[in-house]
GROMACS .gro file of C-alpha atoms in nm:
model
  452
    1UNK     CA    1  11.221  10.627   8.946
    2UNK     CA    2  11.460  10.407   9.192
    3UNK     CA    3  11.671  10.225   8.959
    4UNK     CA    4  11.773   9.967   9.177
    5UNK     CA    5  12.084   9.782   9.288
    6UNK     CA    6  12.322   9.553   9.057
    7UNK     CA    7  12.180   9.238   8.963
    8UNK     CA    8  12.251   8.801   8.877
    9UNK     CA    9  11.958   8.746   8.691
   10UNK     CA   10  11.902   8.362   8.652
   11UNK     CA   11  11.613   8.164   8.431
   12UNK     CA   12  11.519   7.827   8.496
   13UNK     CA   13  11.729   7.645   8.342
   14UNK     CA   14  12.002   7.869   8.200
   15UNK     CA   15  12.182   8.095   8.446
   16UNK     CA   16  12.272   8.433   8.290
   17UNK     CA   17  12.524   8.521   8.565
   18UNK     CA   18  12.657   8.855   8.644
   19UNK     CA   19  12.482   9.127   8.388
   20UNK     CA   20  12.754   9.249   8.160
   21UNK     CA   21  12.660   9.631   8.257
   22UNK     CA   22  12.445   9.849   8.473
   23UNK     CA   23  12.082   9.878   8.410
   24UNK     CA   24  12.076  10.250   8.194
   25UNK     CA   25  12.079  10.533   8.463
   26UNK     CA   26  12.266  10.296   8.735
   27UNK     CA   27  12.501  10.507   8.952
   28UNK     CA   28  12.803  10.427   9.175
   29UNK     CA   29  12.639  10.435   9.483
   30UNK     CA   30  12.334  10.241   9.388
   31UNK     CA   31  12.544   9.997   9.291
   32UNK     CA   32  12.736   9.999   9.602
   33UNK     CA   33  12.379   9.911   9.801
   34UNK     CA   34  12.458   9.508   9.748
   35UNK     CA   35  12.378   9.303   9.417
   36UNK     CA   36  12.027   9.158   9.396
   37UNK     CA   37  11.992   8.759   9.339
   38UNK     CA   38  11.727   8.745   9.055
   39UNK     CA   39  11.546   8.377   8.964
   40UNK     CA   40  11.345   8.472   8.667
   41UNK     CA   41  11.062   8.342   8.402
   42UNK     CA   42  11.098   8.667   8.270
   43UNK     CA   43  11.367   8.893   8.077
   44UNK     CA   44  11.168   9.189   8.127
   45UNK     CA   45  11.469   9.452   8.216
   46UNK     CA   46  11.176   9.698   8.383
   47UNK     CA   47  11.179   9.503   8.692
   48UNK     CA   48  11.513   9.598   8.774
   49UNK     CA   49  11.362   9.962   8.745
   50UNK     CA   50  11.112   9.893   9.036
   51UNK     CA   51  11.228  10.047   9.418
   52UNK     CA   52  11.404   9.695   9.566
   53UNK     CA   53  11.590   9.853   9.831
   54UNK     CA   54  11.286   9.975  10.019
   55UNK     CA   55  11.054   9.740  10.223
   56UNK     CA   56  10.724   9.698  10.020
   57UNK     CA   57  10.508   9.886  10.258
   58UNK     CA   58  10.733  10.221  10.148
   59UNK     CA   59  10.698  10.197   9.807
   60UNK     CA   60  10.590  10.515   9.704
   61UNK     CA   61  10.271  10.584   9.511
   62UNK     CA   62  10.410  10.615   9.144
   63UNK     CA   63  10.503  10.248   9.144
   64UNK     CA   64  10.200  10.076   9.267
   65UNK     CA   65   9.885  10.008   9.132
   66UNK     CA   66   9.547   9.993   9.344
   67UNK     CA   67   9.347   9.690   9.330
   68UNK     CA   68   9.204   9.499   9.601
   69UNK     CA   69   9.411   9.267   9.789
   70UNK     CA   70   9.298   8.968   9.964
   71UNK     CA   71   9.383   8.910  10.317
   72UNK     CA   72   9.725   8.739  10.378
   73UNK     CA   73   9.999   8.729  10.636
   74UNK     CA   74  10.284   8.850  10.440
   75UNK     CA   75  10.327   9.191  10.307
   76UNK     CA   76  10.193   9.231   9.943
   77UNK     CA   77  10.168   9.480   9.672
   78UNK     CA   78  10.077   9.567   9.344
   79UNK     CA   79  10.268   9.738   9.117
   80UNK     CA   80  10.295   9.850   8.734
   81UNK     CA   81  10.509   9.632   8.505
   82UNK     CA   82  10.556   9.711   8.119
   83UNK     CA   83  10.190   9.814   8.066
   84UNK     CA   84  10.083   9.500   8.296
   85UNK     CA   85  10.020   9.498   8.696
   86UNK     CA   86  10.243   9.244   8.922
   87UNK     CA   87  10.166   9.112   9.229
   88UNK     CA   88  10.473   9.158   9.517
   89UNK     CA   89  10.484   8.920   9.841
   90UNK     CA   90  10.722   8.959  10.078
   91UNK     CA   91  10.848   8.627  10.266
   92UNK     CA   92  11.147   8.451  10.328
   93UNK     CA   93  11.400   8.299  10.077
   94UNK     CA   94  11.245   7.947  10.124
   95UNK     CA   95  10.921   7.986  10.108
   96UNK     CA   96  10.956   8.236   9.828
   97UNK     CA   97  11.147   7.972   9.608
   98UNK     CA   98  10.924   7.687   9.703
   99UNK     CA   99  10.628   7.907   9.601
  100UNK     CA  100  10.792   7.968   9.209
  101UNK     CA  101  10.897   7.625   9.187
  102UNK     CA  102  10.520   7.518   9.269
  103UNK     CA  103  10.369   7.737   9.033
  104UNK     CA  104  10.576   7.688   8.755
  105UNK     CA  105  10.490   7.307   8.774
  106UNK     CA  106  10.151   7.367   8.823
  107UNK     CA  107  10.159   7.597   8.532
  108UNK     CA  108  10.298   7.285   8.357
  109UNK     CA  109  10.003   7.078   8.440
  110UNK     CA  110   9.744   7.305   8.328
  111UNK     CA  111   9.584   7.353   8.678
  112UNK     CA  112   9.449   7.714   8.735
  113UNK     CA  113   9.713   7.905   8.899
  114UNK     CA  114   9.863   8.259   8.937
  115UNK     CA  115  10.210   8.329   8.684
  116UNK     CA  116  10.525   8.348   8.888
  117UNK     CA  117  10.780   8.595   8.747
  118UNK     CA  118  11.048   8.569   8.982
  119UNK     CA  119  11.221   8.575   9.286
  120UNK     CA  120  11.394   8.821   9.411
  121UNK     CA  121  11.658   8.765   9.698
  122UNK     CA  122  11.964   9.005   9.850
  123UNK     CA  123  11.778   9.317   9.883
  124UNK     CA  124  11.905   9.584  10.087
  125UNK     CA  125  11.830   9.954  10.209
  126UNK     CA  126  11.992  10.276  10.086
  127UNK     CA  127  12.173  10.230  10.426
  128UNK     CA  128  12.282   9.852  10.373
  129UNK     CA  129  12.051   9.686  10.647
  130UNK     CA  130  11.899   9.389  10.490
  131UNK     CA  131  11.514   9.321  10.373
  132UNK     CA  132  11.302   8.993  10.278
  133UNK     CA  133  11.286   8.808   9.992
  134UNK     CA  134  11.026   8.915   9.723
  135UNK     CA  135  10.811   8.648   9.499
  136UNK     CA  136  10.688   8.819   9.194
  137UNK     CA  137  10.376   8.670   9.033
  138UNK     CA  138  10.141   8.810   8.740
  139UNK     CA  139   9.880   8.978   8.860
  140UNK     CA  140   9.580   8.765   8.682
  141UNK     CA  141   9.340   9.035   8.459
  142UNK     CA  142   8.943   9.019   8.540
  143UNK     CA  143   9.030   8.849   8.911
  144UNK     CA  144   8.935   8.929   9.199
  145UNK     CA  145   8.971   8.854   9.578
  146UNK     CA  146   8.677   8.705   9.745
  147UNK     CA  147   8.584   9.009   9.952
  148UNK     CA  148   8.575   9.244   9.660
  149UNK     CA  149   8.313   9.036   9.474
  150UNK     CA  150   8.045   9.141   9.676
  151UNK     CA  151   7.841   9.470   9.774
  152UNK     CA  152   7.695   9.549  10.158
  153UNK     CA  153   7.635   9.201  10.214
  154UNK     CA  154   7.724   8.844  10.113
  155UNK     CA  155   7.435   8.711   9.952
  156UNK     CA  156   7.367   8.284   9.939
  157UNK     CA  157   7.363   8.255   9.610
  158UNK     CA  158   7.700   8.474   9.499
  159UNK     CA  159   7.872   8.235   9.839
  160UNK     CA  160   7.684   7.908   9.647
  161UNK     CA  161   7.879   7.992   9.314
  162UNK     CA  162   8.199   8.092   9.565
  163UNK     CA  163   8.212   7.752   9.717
  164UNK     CA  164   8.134   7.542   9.421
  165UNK     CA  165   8.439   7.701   9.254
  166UNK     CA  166   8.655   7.626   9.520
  167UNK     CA  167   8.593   7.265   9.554
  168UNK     CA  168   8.599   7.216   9.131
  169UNK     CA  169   8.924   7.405   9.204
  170UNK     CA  170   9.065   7.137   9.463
  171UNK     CA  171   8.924   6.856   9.224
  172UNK     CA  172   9.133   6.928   9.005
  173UNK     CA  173   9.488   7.030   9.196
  174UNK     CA  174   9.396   6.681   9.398
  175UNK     CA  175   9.393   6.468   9.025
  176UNK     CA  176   9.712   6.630   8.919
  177UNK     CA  177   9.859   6.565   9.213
  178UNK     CA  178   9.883   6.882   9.426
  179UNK     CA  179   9.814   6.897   9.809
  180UNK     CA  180   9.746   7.199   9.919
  181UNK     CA  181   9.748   7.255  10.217
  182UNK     CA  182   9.616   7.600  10.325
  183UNK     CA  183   9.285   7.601  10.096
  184UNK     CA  184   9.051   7.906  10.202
  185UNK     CA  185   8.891   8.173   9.977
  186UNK     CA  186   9.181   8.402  10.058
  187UNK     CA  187   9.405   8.198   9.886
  188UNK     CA  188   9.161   8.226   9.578
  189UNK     CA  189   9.124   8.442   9.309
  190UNK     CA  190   8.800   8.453   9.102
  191UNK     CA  191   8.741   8.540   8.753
  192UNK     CA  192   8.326   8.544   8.631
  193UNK     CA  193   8.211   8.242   8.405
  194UNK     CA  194   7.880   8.264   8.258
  195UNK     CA  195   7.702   8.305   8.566
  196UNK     CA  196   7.935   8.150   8.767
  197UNK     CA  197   8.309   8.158   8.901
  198UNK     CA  198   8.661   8.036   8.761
  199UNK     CA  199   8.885   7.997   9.071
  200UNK     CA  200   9.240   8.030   9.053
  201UNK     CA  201   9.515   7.938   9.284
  202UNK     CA  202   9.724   8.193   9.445
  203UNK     CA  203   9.911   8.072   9.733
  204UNK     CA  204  10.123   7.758   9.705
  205UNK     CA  205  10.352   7.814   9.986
  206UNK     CA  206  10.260   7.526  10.174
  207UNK     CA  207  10.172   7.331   9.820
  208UNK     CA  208  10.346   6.973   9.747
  209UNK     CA  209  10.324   6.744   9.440
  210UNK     CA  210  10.287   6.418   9.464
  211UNK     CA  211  10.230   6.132   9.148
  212UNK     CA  212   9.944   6.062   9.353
  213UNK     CA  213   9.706   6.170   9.644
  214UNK     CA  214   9.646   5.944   9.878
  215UNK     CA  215   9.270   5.933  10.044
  216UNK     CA  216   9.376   6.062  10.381
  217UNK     CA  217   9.582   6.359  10.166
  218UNK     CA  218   9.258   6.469   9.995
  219UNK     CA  219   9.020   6.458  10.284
  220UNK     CA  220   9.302   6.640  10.502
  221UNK     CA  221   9.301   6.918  10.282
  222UNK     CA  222   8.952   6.899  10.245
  223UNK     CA  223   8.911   6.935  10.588
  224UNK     CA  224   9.123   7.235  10.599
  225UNK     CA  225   8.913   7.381  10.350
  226UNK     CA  226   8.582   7.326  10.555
  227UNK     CA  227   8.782   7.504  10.835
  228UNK     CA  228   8.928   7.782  10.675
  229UNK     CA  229   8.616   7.860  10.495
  230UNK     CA  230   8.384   7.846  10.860
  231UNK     CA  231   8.613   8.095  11.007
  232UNK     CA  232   8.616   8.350  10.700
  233UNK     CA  233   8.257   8.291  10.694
  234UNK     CA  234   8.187   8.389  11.045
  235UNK     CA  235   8.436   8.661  10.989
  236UNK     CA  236   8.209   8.832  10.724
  237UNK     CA  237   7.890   8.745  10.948
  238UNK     CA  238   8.077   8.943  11.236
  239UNK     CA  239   8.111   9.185  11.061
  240UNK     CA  240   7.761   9.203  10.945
  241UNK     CA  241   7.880   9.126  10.539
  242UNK     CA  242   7.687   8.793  10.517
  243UNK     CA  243   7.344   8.748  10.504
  244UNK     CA  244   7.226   8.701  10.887
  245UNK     CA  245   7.031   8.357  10.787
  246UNK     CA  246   7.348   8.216  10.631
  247UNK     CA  247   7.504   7.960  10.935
  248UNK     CA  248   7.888   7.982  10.837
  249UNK     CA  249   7.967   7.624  11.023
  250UNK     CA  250   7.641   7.468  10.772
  251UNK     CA  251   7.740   7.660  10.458
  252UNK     CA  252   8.144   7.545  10.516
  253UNK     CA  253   8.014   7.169  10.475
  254UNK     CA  254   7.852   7.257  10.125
  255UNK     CA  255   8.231   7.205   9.980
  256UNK     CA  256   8.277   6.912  10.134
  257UNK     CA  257   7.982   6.731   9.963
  258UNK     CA  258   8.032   6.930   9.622
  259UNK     CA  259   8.395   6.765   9.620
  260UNK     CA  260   8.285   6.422   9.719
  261UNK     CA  261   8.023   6.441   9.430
  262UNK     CA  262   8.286   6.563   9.180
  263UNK     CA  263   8.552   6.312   9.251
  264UNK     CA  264   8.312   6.032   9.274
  265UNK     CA  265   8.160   6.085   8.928
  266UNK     CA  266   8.499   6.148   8.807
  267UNK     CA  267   8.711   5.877   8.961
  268UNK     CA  268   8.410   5.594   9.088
  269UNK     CA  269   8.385   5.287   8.927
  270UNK     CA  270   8.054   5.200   8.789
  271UNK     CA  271   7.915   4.869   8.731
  272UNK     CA  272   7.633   4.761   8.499
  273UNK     CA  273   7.518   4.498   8.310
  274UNK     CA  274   7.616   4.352   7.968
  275UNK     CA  275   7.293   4.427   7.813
  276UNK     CA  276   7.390   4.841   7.926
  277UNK     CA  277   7.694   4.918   7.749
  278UNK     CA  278   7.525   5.226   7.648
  279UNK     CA  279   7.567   5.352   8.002
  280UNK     CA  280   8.018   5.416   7.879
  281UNK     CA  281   7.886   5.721   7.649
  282UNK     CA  282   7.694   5.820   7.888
  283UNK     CA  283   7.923   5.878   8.172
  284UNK     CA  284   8.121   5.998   7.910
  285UNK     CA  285   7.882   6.293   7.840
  286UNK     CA  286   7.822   6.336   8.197
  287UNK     CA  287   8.228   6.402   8.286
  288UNK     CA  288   8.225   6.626   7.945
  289UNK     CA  289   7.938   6.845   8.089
  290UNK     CA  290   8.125   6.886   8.389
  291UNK     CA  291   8.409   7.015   8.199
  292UNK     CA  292   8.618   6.697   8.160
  293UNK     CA  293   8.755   6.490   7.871
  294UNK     CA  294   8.849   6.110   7.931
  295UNK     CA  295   9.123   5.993   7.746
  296UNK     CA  296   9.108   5.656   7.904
  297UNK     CA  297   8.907   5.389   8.064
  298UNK     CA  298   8.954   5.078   8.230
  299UNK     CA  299   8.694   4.852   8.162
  300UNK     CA  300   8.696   4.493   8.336
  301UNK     CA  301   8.399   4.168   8.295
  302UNK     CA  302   8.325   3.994   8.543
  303UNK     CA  303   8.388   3.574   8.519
  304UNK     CA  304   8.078   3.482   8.399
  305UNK     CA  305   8.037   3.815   8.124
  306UNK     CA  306   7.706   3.920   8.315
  307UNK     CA  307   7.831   4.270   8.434
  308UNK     CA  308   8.128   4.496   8.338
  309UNK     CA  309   8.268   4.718   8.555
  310UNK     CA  310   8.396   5.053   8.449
  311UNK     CA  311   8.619   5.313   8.571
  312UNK     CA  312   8.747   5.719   8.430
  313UNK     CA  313   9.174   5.606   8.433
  314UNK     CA  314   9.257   5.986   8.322
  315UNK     CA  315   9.030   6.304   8.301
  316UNK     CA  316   9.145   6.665   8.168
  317UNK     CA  317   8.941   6.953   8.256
  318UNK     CA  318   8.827   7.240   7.962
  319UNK     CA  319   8.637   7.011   7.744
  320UNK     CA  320   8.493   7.299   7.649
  321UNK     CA  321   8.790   7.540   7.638
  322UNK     CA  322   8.926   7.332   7.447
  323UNK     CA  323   8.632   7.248   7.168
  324UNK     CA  324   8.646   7.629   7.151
  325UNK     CA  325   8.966   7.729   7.100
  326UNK     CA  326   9.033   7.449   6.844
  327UNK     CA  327   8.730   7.605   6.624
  328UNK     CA  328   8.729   7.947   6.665
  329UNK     CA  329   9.069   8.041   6.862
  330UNK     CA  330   8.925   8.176   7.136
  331UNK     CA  331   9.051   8.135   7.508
  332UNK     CA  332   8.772   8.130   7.731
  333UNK     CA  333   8.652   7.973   8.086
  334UNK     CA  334   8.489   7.666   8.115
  335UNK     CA  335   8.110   7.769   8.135
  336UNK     CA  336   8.176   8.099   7.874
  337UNK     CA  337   8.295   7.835   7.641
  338UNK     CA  338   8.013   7.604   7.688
  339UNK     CA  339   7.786   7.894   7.633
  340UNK     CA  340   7.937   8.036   7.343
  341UNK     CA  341   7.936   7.713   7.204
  342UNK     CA  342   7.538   7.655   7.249
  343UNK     CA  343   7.498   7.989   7.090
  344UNK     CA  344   7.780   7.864   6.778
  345UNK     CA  345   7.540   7.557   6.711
  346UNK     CA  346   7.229   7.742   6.718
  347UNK     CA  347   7.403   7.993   6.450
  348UNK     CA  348   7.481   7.716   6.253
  349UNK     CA  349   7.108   7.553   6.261
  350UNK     CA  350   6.943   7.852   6.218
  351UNK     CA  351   7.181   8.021   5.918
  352UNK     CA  352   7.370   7.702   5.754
  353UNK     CA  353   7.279   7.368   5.868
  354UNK     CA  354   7.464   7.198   5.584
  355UNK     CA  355   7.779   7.425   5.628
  356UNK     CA  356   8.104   7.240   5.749
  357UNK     CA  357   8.120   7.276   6.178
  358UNK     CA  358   8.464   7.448   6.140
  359UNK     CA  359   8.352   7.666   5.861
  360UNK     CA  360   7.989   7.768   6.056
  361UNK     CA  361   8.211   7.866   6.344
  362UNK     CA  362   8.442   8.095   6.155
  363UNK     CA  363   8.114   8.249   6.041
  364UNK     CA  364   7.938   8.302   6.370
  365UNK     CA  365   8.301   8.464   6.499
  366UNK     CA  366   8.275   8.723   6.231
  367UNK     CA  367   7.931   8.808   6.218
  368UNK     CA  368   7.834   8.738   6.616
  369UNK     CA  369   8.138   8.755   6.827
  370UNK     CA  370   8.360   9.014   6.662
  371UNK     CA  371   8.112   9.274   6.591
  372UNK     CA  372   7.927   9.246   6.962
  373UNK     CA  373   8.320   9.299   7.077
  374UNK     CA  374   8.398   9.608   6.853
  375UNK     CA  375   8.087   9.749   6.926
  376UNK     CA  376   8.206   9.772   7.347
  377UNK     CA  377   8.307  10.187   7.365
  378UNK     CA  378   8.698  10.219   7.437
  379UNK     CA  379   8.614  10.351   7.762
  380UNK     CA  380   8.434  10.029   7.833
  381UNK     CA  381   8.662   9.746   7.711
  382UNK     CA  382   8.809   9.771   8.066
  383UNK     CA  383   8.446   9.624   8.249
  384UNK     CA  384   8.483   9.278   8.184
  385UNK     CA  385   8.695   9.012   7.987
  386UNK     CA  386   8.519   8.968   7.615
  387UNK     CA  387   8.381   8.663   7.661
  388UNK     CA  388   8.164   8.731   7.943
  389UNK     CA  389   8.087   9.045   7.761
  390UNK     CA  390   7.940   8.826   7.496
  391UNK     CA  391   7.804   8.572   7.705
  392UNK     CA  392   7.655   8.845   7.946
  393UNK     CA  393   7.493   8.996   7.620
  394UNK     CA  394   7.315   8.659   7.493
  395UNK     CA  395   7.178   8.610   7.786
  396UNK     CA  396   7.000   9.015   7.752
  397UNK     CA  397   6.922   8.942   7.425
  398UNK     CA  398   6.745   8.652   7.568
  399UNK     CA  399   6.560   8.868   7.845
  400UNK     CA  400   6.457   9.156   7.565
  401UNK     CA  401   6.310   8.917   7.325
  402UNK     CA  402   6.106   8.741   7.583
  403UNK     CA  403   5.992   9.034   7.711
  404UNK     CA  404   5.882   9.184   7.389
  405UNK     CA  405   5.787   8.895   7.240
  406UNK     CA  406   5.965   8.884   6.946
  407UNK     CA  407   6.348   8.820   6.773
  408UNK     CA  408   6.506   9.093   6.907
  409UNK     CA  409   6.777   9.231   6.664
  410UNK     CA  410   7.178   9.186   6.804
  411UNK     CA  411   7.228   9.526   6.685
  412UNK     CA  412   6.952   9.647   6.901
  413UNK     CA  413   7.037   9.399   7.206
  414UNK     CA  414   7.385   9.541   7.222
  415UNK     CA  415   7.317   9.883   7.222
  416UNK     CA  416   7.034   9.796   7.488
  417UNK     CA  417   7.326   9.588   7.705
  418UNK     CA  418   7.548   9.844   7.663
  419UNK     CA  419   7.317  10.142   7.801
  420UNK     CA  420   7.126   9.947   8.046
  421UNK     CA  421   7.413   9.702   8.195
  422UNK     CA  422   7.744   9.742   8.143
  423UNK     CA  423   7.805  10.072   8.128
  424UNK     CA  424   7.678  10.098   8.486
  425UNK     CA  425   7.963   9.813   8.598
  426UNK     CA  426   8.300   9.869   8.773
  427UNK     CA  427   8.610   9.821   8.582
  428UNK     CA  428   8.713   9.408   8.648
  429UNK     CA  429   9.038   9.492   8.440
  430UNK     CA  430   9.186   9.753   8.696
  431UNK     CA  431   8.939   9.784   8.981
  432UNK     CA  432   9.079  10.124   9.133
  433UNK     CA  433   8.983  10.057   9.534
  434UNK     CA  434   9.121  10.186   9.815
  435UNK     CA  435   9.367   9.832   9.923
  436UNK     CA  436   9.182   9.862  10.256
  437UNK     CA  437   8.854   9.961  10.169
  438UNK     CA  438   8.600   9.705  10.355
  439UNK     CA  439   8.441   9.475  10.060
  440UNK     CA  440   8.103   9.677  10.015
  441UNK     CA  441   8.271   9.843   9.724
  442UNK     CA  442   8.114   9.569   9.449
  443UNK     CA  443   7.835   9.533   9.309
  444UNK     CA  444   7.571   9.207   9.509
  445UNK     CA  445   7.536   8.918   9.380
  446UNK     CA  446   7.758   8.946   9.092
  447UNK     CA  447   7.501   9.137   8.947
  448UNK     CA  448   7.526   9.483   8.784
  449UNK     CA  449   7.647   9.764   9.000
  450UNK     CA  450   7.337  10.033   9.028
  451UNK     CA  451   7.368  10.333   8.790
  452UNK     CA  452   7.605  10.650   8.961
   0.00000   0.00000   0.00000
């Protein structure tokens, strides 16, 4: 393996300066090659292991690891990191710093978003002549690209769930803050929720924070979206990967009006009459079905104390999430949480309505979650995160029980899902495709891949 040129190796905010030695197996004229510049959220030595002084598209086999990539306009590669997979992007020394710096405050904020792990400046060939910049990011497990989440063609309902992800995405980038500027389902990755997507940002190049959007920010980037999304749409239908009744131009608005609906019933004031005070809880419960807590609300009478007005000041998203991890531990998306937790409470009614919430949840981990999860064959763990695993078997227990009309046993279901289902997936952990394979390599509709 190349070990690499010298190195600084800095961390935000401490600056570790010149290493005191050579990474192990460092020789003279390696070092001689130039000293790499190394802006780190990471002290993981092994990246000084990987081949820096070639140009990513010559990295030879050994250090790469095949998943799909997404389309994109810089160079970018995967490759093997301490038993974990990295994602490489070539680009210039601005962009590549502006991009870390983004992240890491998004990161901050709690806004879905890719790691960053470094960047990586003053590369140079064997033969001194110089290469690009390198951003480093964490290569996000169970996520996929757009194009890979699909089989032979694009069905409505998978591009539906797509869409919807994308705009609850920009929600909530647009109430911390964030424009984005270059929104598009290539800049996207998606992990399965309960039926539906988790999307993640992974390209914040063009990114700025703000304290505050301003109207024409968020429908500028909105419009963006629209546009970036027609022209990847009629890209797939070009290509005869879409459905052929699915109008690309028609289905780019949908985001647009799923936005506009999101930010109105999270941000809109509401006005109502004394007499309907009930109506606070229930925007409350409204926001914390879509996913939100409020921690605050502005509440204003009118002169005359006929009609108050109301308005959402701040609103976090993972209601959910969080309800979850704070009785069980576990870190889940939005809509597996909200599932899981429908499935906790009907444990709890069913087996010890007058147990204590937190103590009924520790139970339903140990006999419901926990066994479905060490039942999963080694050679199977790799098919999807555990959550969905669990979530994905509920739901077949569901199916069997109705079908056979009667209280199917979770022993039996998960045996059944196993056979039946998710034996017959692809691996979500490591999906091993050809980097330029076209995206009929998945299985439709988010559904189960067919058996061989």
């Amino acid at each position: 393996m190349n070990n690499g040129p010298a190195a600084n190796w800095h961390d935000e905010p401490t600056d570790f300066g010149q290493l005191g030695k050579l990474p192990r197996g460092l020789d003279a004229p390696a070092a001689a090659i130039g000293a790499l510049n190394i802006t780190s959220a990471t002290t993981d030595e092994k990246l000084l292991d990987l081949p820096w002084d070639l140009a990513l598209e010559d990295w030879p086999v050994a250090n790469l690891a095949a998943l799909p990539r997404g389309l994109s306009r810089h160079v970018v590669r995967f490759a093997h990191l301490s038993g974990s997979v990295i994602a490489i992007k070539e680009t210039s020394e601005h962009v590549a710093r502006h991009e870390y710096h983004m992240l890491r405050k998004l990161q901050r904020l709690d806004v879905p978003c890719v790691e960053p792990l470094a960047v990586i400046t003053g590369r140079r060939t064997a033969d001194g002549a110089d290469l690009d910049p390198v951003l480093v990011t964490r290569h996000l497990r169970f996520s996929l690209p757009y194009r890979a989440l699909f089989s032979q063609t694009l069905r409505q309902p998978t591009l539906t769930r797509l869409i919807d992800a994308q705009a609850l995405l920009l929600v909530r980038l647009h109430l911390a803050g964030f424009y984005w500027g270059d929104v598009s389902l290539s800049n996207t990755l998606f992990r399965r929720d309960a039926g539906a997507f988790a999307a993640y940002l992974v390209d914040a190049e063009t990114g700025e924070l703000y304290p505050e959007l301003s109207t024409g920010q968020r429908e500028y980037d909105l419009e963006i979206a629209r546009v970036n999304i027609a022209g990847e749409l009629m890209d797939l239908h070009e290509g005869g990967l879409i459905e052929e009744k699915i109008d690309p131009l028609d289905t780019s608005e949908r985001i647009m009006d799923v936005y506009r609906k999101l930010w109105a019933e999270l941000t809109g004031q509401e006005s109502f009459n004394l007499g309907e005070r009930w109506r606070v809880n229930a925007r409350i419960r409204r926001l914390n079905e879509l996913g939100f807590d409020v921690e605050e609300f502005t509440i204003k009478t009118t002169a005359d104390g006929s009609t108050i007005q109301l308005q959402p000041k701040v609103v976090d998203a993972g209601h959910h999430q969080r309800r979850l991890l704070e009785l069980t531990g576990l870190d889940a998306e939005e809509n597996q949480a909200r599932r899981l937790l429908n499935d906790m409470d009907t444990y709890r009614a069913d087996n010890h309505p007058d147990l204590d919430q937190e103590l009924s949840a520790h139970a339903w981990l140990r006999h419901v979650f926990e066994p479905v999860v060490r039942a999963i064959p080694r050679e199977l763990q790799g098919k999807l995160e555990p959550a969905e695993v669990v979530h994905q078997l509920l739901e077949h227990r569901w199916y069997l029980s109705e079908n056979q009309n009667r209280n199917v046993p979770l022993a039996e279901a998960v045996q059944s899902y196993i056979d039946t289902i998710l034996r017959h997936r692809r691996d979500e952990a490591a999906i091993l495709l050809d980097a330029d394979a076209p995206a009929g390599t998945a299985e439709p509709d988010g559904g189960p891949a067919p058996a061989g």
